[in-house]
PDB file of C-alpha atoms in Angstrom:
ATOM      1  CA  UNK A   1     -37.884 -56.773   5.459  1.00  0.00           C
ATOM      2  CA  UNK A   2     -34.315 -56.972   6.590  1.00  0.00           C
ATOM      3  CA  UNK A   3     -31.519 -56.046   4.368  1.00  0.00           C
ATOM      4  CA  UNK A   4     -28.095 -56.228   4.446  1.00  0.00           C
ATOM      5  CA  UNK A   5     -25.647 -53.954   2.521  1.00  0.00           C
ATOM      6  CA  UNK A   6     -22.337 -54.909   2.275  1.00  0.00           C
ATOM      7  CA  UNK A   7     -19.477 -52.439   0.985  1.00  0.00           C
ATOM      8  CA  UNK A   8     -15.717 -51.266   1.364  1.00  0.00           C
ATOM      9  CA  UNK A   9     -15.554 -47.527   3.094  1.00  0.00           C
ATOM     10  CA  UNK A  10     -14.420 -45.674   0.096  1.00  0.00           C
ATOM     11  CA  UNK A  11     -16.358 -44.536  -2.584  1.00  0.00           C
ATOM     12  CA  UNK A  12     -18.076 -48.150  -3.007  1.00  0.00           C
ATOM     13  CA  UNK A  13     -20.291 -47.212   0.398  1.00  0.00           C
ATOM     14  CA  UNK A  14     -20.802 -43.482  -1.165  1.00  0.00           C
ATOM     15  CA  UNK A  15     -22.303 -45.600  -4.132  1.00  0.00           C
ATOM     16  CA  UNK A  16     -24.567 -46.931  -1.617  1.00  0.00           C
ATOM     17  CA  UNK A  17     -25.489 -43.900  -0.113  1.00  0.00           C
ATOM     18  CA  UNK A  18     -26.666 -42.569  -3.263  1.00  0.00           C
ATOM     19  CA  UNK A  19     -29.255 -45.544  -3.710  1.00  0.00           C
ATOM     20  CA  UNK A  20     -30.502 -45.175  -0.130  1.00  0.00           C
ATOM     21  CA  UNK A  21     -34.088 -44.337  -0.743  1.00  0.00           C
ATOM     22  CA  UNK A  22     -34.444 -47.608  -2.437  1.00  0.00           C
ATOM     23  CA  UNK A  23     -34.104 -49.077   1.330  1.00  0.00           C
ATOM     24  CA  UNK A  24     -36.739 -46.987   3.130  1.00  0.00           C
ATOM     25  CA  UNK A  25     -39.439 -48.723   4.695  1.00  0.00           C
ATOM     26  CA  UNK A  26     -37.330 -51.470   4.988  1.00  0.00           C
ATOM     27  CA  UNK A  27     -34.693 -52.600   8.002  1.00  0.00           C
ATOM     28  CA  UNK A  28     -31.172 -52.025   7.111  1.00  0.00           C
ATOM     29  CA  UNK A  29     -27.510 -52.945   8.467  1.00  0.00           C
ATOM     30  CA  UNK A  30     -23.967 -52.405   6.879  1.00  0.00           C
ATOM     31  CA  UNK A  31     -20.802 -55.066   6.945  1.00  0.00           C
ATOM     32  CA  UNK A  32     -18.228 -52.632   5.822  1.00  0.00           C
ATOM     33  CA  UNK A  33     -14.592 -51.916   6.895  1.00  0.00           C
ATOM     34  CA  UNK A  34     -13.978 -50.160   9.649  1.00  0.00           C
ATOM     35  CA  UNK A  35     -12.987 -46.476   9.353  1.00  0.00           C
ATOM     36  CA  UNK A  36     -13.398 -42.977  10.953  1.00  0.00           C
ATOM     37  CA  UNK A  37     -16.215 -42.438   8.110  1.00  0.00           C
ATOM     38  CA  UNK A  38     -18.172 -46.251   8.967  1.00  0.00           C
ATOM     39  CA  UNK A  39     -18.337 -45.738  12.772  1.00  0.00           C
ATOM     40  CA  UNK A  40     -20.544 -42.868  11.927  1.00  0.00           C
ATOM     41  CA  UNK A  41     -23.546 -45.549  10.207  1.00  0.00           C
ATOM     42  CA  UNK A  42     -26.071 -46.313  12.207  1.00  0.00           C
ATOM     43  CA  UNK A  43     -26.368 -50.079  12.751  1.00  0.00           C
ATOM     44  CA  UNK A  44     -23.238 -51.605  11.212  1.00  0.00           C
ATOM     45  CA  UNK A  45     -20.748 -54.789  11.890  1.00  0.00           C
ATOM     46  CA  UNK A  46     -16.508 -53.205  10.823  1.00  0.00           C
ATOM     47  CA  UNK A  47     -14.516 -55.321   9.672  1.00  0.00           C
ATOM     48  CA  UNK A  48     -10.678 -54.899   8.918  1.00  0.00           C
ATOM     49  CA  UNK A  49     -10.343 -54.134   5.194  1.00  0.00           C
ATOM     50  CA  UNK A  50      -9.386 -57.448   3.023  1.00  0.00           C
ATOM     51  CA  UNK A  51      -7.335 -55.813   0.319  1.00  0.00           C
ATOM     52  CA  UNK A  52      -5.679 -58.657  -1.266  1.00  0.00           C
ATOM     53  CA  UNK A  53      -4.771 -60.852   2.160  1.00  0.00           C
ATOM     54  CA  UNK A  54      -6.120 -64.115   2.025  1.00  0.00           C
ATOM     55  CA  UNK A  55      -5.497 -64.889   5.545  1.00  0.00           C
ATOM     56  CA  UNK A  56      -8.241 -62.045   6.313  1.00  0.00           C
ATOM     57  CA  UNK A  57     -10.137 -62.751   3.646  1.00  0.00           C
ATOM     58  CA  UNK A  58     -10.875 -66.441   5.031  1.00  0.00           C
ATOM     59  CA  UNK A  59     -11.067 -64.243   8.063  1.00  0.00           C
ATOM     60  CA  UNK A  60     -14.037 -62.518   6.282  1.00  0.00           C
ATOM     61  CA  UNK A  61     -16.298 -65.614   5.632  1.00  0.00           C
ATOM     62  CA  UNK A  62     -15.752 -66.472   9.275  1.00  0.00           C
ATOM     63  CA  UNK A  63     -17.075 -63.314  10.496  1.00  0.00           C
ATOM     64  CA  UNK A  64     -19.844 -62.677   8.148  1.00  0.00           C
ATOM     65  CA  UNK A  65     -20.751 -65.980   8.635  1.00  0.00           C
ATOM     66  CA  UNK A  66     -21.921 -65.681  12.105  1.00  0.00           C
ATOM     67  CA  UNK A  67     -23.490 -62.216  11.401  1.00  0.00           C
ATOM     68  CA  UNK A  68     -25.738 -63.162   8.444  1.00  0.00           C
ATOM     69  CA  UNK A  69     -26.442 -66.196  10.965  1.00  0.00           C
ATOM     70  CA  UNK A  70     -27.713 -63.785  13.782  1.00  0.00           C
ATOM     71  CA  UNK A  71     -29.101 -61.157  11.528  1.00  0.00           C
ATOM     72  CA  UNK A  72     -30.950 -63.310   8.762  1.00  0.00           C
ATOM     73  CA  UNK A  73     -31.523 -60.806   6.305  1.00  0.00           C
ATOM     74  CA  UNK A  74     -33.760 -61.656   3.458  1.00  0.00           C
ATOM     75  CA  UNK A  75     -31.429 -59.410   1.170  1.00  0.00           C
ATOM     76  CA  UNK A  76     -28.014 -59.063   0.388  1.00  0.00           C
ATOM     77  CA  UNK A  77     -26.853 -55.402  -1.519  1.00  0.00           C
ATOM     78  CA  UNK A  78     -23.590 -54.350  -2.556  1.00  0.00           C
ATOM     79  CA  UNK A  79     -21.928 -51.962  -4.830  1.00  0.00           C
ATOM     80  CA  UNK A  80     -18.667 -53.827  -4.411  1.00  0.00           C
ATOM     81  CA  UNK A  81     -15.224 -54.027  -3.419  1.00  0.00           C
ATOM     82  CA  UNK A  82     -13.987 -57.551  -2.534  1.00  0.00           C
ATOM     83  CA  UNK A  83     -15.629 -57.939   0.728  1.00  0.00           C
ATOM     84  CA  UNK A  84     -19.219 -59.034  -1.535  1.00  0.00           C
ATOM     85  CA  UNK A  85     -17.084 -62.164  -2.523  1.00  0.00           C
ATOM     86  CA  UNK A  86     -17.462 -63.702   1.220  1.00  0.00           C
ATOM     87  CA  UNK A  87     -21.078 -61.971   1.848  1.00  0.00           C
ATOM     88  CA  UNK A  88     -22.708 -63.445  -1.663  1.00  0.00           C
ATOM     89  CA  UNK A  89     -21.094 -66.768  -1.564  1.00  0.00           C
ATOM     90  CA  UNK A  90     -22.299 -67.276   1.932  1.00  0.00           C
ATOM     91  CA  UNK A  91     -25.821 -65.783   0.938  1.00  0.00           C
ATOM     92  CA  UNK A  92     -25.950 -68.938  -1.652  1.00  0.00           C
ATOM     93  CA  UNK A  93     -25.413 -71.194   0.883  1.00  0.00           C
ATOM     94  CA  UNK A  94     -28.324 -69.843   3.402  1.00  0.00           C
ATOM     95  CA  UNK A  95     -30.291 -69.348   0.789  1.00  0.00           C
ATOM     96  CA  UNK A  96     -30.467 -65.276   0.949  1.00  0.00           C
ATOM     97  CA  UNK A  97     -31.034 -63.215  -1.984  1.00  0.00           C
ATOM     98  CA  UNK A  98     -28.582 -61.213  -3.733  1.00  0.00           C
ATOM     99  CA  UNK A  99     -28.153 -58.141  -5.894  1.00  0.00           C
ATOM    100  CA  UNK A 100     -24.797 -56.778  -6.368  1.00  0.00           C
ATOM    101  CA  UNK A 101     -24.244 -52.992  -8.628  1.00  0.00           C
ATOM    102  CA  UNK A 102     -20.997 -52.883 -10.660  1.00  0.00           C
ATOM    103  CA  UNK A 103     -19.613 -49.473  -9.895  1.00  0.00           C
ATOM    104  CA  UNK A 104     -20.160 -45.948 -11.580  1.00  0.00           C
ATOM    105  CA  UNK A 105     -16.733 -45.811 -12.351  1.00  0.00           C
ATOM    106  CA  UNK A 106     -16.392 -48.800 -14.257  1.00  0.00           C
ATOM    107  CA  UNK A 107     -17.128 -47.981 -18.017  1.00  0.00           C
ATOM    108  CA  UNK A 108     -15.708 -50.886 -19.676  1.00  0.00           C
ATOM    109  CA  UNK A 109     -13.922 -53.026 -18.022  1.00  0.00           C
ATOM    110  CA  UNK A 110     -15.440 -55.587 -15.164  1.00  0.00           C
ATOM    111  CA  UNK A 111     -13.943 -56.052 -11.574  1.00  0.00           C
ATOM    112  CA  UNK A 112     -12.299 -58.692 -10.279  1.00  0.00           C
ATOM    113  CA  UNK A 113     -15.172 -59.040  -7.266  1.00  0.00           C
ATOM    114  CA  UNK A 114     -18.187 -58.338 -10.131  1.00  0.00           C
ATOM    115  CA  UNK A 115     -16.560 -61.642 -12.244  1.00  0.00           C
ATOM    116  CA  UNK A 116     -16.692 -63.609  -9.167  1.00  0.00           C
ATOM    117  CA  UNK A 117     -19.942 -62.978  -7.803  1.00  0.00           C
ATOM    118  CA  UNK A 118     -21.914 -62.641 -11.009  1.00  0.00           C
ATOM    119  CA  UNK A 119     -22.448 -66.373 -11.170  1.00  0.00           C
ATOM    120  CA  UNK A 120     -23.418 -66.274  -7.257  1.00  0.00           C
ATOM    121  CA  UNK A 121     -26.090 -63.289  -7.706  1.00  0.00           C
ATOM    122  CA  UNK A 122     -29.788 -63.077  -8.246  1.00  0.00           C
ATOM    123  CA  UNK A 123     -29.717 -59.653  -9.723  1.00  0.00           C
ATOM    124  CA  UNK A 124     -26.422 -58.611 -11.292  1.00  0.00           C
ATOM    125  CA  UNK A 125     -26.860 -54.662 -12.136  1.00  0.00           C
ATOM    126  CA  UNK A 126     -23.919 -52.789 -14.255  1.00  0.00           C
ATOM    127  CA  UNK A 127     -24.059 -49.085 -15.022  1.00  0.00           C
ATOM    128  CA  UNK A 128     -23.045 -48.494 -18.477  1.00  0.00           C
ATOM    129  CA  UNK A 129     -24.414 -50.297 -21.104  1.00  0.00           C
ATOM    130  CA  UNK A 130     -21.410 -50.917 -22.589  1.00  0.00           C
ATOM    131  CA  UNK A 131     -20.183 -53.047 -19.829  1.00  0.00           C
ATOM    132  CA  UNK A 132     -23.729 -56.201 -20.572  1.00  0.00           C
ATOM    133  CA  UNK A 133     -21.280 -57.728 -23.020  1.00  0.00           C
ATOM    134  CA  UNK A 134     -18.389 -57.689 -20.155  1.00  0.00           C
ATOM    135  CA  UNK A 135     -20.989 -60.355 -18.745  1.00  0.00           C
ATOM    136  CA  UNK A 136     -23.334 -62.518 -19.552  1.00  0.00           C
ATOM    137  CA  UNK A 137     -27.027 -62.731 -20.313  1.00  0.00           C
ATOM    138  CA  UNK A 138     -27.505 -62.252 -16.814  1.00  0.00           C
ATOM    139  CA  UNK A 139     -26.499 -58.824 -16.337  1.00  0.00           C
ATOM    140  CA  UNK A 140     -29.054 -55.961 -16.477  1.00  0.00           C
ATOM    141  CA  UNK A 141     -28.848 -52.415 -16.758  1.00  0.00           C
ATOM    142  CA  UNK A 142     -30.994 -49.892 -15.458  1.00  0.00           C
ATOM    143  CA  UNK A 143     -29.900 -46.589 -15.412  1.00  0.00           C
ATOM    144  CA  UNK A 144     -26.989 -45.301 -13.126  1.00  0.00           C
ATOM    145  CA  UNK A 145     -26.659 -43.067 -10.074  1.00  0.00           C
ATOM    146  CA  UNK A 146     -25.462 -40.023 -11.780  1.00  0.00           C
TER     147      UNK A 146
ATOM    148  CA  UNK B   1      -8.687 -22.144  -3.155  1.00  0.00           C
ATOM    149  CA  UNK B   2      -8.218 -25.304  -5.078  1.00  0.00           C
ATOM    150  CA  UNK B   3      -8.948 -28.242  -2.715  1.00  0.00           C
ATOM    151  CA  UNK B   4      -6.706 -31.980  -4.013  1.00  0.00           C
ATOM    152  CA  UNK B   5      -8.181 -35.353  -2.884  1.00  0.00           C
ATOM    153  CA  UNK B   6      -7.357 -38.827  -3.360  1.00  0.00           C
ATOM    154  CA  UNK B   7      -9.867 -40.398  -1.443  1.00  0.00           C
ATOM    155  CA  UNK B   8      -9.459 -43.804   0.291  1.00  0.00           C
ATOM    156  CA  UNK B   9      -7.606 -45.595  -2.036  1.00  0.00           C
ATOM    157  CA  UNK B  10      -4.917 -48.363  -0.757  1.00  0.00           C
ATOM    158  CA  UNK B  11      -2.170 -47.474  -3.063  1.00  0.00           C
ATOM    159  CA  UNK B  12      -0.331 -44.053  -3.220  1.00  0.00           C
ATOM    160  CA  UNK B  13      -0.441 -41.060  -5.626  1.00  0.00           C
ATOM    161  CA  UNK B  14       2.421 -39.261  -5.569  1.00  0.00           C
ATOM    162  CA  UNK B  15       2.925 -38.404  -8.886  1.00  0.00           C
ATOM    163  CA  UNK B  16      -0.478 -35.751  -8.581  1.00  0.00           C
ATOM    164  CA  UNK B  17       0.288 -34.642  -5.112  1.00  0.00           C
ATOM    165  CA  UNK B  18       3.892 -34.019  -5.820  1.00  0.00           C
ATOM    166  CA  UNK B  19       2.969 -32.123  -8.484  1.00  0.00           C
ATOM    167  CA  UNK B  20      -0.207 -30.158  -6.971  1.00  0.00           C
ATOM    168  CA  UNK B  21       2.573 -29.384  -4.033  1.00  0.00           C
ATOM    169  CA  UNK B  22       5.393 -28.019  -6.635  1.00  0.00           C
ATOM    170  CA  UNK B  23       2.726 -25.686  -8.260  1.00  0.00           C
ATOM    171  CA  UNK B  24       1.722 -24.430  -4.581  1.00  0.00           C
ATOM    172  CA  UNK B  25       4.894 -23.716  -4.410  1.00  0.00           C
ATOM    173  CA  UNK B  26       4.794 -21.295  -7.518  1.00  0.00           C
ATOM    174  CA  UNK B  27       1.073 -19.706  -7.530  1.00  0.00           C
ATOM    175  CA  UNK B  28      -0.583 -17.229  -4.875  1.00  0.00           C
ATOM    176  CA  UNK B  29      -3.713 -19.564  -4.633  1.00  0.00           C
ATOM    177  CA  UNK B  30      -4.086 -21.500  -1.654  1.00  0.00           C
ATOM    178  CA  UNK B  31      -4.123 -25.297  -2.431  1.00  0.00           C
ATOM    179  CA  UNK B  32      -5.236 -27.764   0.356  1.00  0.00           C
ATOM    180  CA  UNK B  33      -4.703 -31.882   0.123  1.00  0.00           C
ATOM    181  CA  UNK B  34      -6.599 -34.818   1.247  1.00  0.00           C
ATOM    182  CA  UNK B  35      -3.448 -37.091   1.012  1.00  0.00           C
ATOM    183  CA  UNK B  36      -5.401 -40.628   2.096  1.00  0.00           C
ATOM    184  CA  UNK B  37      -2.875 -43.370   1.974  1.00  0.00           C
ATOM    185  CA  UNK B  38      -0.268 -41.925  -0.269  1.00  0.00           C
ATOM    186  CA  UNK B  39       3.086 -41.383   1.709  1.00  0.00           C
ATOM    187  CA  UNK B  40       4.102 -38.260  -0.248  1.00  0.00           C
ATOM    188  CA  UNK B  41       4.017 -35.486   2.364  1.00  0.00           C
ATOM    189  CA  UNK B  42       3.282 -31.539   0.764  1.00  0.00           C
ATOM    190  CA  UNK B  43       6.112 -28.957   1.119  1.00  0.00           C
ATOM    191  CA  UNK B  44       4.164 -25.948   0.165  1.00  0.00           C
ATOM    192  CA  UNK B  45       0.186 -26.972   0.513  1.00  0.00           C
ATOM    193  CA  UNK B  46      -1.736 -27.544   3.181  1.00  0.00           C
ATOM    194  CA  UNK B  47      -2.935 -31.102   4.341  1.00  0.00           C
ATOM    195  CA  UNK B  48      -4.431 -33.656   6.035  1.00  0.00           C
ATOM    196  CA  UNK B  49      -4.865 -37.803   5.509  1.00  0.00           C
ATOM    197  CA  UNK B  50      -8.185 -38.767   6.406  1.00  0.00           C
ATOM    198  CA  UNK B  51     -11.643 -35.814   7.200  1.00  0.00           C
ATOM    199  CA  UNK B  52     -15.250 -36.537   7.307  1.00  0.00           C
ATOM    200  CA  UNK B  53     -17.926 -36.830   4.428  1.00  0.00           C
ATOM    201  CA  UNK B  54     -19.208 -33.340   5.664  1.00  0.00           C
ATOM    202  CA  UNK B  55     -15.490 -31.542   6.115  1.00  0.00           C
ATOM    203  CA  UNK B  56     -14.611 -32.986   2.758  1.00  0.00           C
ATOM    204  CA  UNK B  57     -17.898 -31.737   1.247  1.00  0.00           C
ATOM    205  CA  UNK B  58     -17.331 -28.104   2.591  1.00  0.00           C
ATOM    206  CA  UNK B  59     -13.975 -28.066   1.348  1.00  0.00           C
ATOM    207  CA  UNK B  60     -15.208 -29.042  -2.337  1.00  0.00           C
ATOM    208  CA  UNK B  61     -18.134 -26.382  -1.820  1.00  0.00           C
ATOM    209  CA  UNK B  62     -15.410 -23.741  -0.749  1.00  0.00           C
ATOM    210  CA  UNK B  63     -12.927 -24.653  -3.596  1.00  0.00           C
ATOM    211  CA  UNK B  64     -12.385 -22.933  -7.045  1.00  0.00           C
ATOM    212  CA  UNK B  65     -11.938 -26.160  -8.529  1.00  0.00           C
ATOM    213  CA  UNK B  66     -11.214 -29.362  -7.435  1.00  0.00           C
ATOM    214  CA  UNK B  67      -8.437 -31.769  -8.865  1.00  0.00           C
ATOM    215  CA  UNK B  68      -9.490 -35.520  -8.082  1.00  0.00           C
ATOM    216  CA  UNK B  69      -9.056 -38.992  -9.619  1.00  0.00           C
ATOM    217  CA  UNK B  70     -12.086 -40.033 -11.572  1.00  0.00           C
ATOM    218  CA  UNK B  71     -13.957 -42.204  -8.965  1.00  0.00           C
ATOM    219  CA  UNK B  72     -16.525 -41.082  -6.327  1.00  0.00           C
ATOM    220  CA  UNK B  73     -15.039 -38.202  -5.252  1.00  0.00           C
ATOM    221  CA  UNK B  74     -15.883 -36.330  -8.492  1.00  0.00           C
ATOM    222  CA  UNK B  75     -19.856 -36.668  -7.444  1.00  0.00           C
ATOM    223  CA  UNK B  76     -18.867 -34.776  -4.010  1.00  0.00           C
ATOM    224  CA  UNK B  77     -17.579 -31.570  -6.379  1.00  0.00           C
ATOM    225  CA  UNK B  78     -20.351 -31.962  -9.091  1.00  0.00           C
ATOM    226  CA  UNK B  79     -22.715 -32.040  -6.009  1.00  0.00           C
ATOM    227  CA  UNK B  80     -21.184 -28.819  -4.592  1.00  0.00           C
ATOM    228  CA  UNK B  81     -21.148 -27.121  -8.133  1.00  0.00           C
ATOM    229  CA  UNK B  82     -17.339 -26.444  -8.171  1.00  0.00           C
ATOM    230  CA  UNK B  83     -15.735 -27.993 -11.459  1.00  0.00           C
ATOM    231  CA  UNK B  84     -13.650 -30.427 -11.574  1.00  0.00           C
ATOM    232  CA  UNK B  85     -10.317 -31.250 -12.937  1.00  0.00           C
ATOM    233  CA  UNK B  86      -9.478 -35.091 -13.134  1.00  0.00           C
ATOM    234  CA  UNK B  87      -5.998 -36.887 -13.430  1.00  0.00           C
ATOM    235  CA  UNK B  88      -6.682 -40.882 -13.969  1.00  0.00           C
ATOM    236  CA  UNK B  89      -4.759 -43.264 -11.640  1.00  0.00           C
ATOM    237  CA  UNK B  90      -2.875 -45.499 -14.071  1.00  0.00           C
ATOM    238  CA  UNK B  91      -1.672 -48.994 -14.027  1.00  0.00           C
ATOM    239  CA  UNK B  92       1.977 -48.382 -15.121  1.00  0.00           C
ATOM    240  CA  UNK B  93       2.780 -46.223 -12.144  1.00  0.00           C
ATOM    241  CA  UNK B  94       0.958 -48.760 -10.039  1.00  0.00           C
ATOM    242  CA  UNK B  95      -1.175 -46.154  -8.673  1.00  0.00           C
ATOM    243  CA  UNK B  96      -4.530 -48.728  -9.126  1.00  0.00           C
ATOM    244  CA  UNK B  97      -4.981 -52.097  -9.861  1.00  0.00           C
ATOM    245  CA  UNK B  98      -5.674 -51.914 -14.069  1.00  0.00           C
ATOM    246  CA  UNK B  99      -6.807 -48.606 -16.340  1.00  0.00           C
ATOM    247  CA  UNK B 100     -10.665 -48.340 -15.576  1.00  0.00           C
ATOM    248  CA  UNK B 101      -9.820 -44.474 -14.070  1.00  0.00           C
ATOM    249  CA  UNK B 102      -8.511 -43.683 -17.590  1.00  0.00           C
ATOM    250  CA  UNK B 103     -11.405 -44.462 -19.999  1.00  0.00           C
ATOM    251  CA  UNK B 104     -13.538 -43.689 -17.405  1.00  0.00           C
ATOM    252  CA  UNK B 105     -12.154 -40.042 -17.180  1.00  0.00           C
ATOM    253  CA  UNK B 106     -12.860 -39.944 -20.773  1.00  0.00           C
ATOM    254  CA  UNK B 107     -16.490 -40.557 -20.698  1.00  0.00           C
ATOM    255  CA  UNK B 108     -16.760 -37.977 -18.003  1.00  0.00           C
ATOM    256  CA  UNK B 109     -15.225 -35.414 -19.895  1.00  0.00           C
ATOM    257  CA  UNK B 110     -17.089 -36.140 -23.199  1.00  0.00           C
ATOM    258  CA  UNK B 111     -20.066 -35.649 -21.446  1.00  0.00           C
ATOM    259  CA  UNK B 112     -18.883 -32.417 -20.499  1.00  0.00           C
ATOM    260  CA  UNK B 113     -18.554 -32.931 -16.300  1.00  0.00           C
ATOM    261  CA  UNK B 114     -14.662 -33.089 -15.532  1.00  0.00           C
ATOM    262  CA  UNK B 115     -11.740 -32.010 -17.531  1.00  0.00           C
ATOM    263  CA  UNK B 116      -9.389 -34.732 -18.136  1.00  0.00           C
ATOM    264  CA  UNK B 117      -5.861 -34.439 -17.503  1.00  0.00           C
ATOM    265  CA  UNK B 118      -3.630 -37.805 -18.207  1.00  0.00           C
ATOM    266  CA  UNK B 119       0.027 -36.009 -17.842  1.00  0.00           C
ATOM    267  CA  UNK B 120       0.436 -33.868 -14.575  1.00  0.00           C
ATOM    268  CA  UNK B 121       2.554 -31.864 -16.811  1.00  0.00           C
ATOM    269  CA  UNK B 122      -0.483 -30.444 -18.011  1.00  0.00           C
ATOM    270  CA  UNK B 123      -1.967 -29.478 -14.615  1.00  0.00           C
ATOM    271  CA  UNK B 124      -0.519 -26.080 -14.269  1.00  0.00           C
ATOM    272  CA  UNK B 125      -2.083 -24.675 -17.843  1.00  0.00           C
ATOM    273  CA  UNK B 126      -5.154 -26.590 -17.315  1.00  0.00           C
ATOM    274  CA  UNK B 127      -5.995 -24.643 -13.762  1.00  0.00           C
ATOM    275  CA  UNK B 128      -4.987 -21.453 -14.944  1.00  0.00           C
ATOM    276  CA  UNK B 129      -7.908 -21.586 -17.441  1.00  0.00           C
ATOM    277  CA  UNK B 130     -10.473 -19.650 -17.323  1.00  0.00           C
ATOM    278  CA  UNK B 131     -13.565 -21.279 -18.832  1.00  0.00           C
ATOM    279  CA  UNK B 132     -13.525 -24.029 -16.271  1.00  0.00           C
ATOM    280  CA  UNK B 133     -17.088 -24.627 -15.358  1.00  0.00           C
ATOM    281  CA  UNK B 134     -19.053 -27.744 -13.564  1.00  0.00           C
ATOM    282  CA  UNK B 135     -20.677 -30.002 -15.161  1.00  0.00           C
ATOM    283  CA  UNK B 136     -23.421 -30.955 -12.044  1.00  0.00           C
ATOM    284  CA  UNK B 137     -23.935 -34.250 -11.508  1.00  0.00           C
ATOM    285  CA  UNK B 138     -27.756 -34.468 -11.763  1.00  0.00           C
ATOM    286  CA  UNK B 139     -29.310 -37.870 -10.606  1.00  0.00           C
ATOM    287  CA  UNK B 140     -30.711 -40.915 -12.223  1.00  0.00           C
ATOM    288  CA  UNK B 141     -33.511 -41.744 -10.433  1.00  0.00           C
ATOM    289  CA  UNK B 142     -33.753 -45.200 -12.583  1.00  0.00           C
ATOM    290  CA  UNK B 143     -31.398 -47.385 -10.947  1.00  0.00           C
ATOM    291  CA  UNK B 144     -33.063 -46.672  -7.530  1.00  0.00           C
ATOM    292  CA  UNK B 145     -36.730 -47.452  -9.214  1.00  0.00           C
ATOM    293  CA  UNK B 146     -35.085 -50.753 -10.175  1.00  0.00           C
ATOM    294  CA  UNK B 147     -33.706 -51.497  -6.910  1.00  0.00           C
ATOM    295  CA  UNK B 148     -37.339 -51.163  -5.473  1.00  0.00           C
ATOM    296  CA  UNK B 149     -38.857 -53.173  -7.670  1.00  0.00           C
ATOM    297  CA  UNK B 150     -35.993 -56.101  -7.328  1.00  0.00           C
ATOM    298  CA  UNK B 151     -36.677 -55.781  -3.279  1.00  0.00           C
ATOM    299  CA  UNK B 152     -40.550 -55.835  -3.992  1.00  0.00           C
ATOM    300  CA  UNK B 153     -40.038 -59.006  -6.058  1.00  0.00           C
ATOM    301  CA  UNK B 154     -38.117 -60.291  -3.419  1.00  0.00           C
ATOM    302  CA  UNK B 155     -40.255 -59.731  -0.409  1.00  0.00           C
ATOM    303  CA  UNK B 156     -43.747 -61.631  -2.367  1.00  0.00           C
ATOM    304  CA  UNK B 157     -41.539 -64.887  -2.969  1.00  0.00           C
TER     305      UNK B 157
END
């Protein structure tokens, strides 16, 4: 089955890395942002980091648009940073399922990309415990990566 | 060798590198910096802005200790077994977007993997101690589990 995993090129893609066996068996390609570090993955689409521009974040949803288009993957996985909110709304609208992994480092207090997408994900996964009654009934937790 | 890195965060840290540079400046020990984005250049250590997973995991393997800001980078030196001091971006020096790095350094150090230093001031004393130790990061095999059984789910519908 093909899925995608979508991440920023910091320490949200060495989240990722850490949950790679989960993926094995199983086709794989990154949308990330492009960086010395991301031209190194294997089969991956770089994209210039979104930060807080909205010009290239409507740039985003263009882009990733057209990949998930070409690429239909049946899943959508990210452990964050803003560049999930284009990839999961998207995955809504073609009807691709999503699970998105609040960060490690985020004991108590919610992103701004997990408060967006939580309404827009199938599987909404947080890290600490303490952080289910940041969400709703919707979030889960199952252990952590460390 | 005590090895400094801020990792790829957009907005700067001076107020740790300036401080990791002034104590170069003072001790014998070699320090080395992984600068990233901040636009503080060192004086006294040496640095670079951007390396490699691999480089930046040899330099946390090589290091004494590693000062870092609680995020990712921490797993890289519990991974290596070097310990590892931490100094929490915070809000009010607009170092990061809110505090998550400072309660997070807390749980980290209560669990006994990091040491957790909120005022640079304190650096200095804190590296010159001598019962540092790592706290390993071990792995939680759980959230992986879950992750196959979510794609499992996923691939009979």
């Amino acid at each position: 089955m093909k899925i995608c995993l979508v991440c920023s090129h910091g320490g949200h893609l060495t989240e990722l890395q850490h949950l790679r066996e989960a993926f094995d068996g199983h086709e794989t390609f990154f949308i990330t942002y492009d960086s010395a570090r991301t031209r190194s993955l294997e089969r991956r689409y770089l994209l210039r980091n979104i930060g807080k521009n909205p010009l290239l974040m409507a740039y985003a949803f263009f882009i990733i648009f057209s990949i998930l288009l070409r690429e239909k993957p049946k899943i959508i996985v990210s452990t964050g940073a803003e560049i999930a909110i284009p990839a999961f709304c998207l995955a809504k609208l073609l009807g691709i399922k999503t699970v998105f992994i609040e960060s490690w480092t985020r004991v108590d207090q919610p992103t701004g990309t997990g408060r967006i997408v939580y309404p827009v994900s199938d599987v909404f996964l947080v890290q600490w415990e303490e952080m289910l009654s940041k969400y709703g009934k919707r979030a889960r937790y199952e252990g952590a990566i460390v | 060798m005590i090895f400094v890195t801020v990792g790829m965060h957009t907005q700067s840290f001076d107020r740790l590198l300036k401080k990791m540079d002034e104590i170069s400046g003072r001790i014998a020990e070699e320090v080395t910096m992984q600068v990233g984005r901040t636009a503080f250049r060192p004086q006294h250590a040496k640095w670079f802005d951007f390396a490699t997973e691999a480089e930046i995991k040899e330099f946390c393997r090589k290091a004494r200790v590693v000062v870092t800001h609680p995020a990712m980078s921490v797993v890289d030196a519990l991974d290596q077994g070097t310990p590892v001091i931490v100094v929490p971006r915070q809000k009010r020096y607009n170092e990061v977007i809110d505090d998550h790095q400072v309660a997070f350094a807390g749980v980290l150090e209560k669990e006994g993997k990091v040491v957790a230093v909120y005022d640079v001031d304190g650096l200095e004393r804190t590296l010159k101690r001598s019962d540092l130790k790592t706290g390993g990061a071990g792995r939680d095999k759980r959230l992986v589990n879950a992750l196959k059984r979510y794609i499992a789910e996923f691939e009979r519908r």
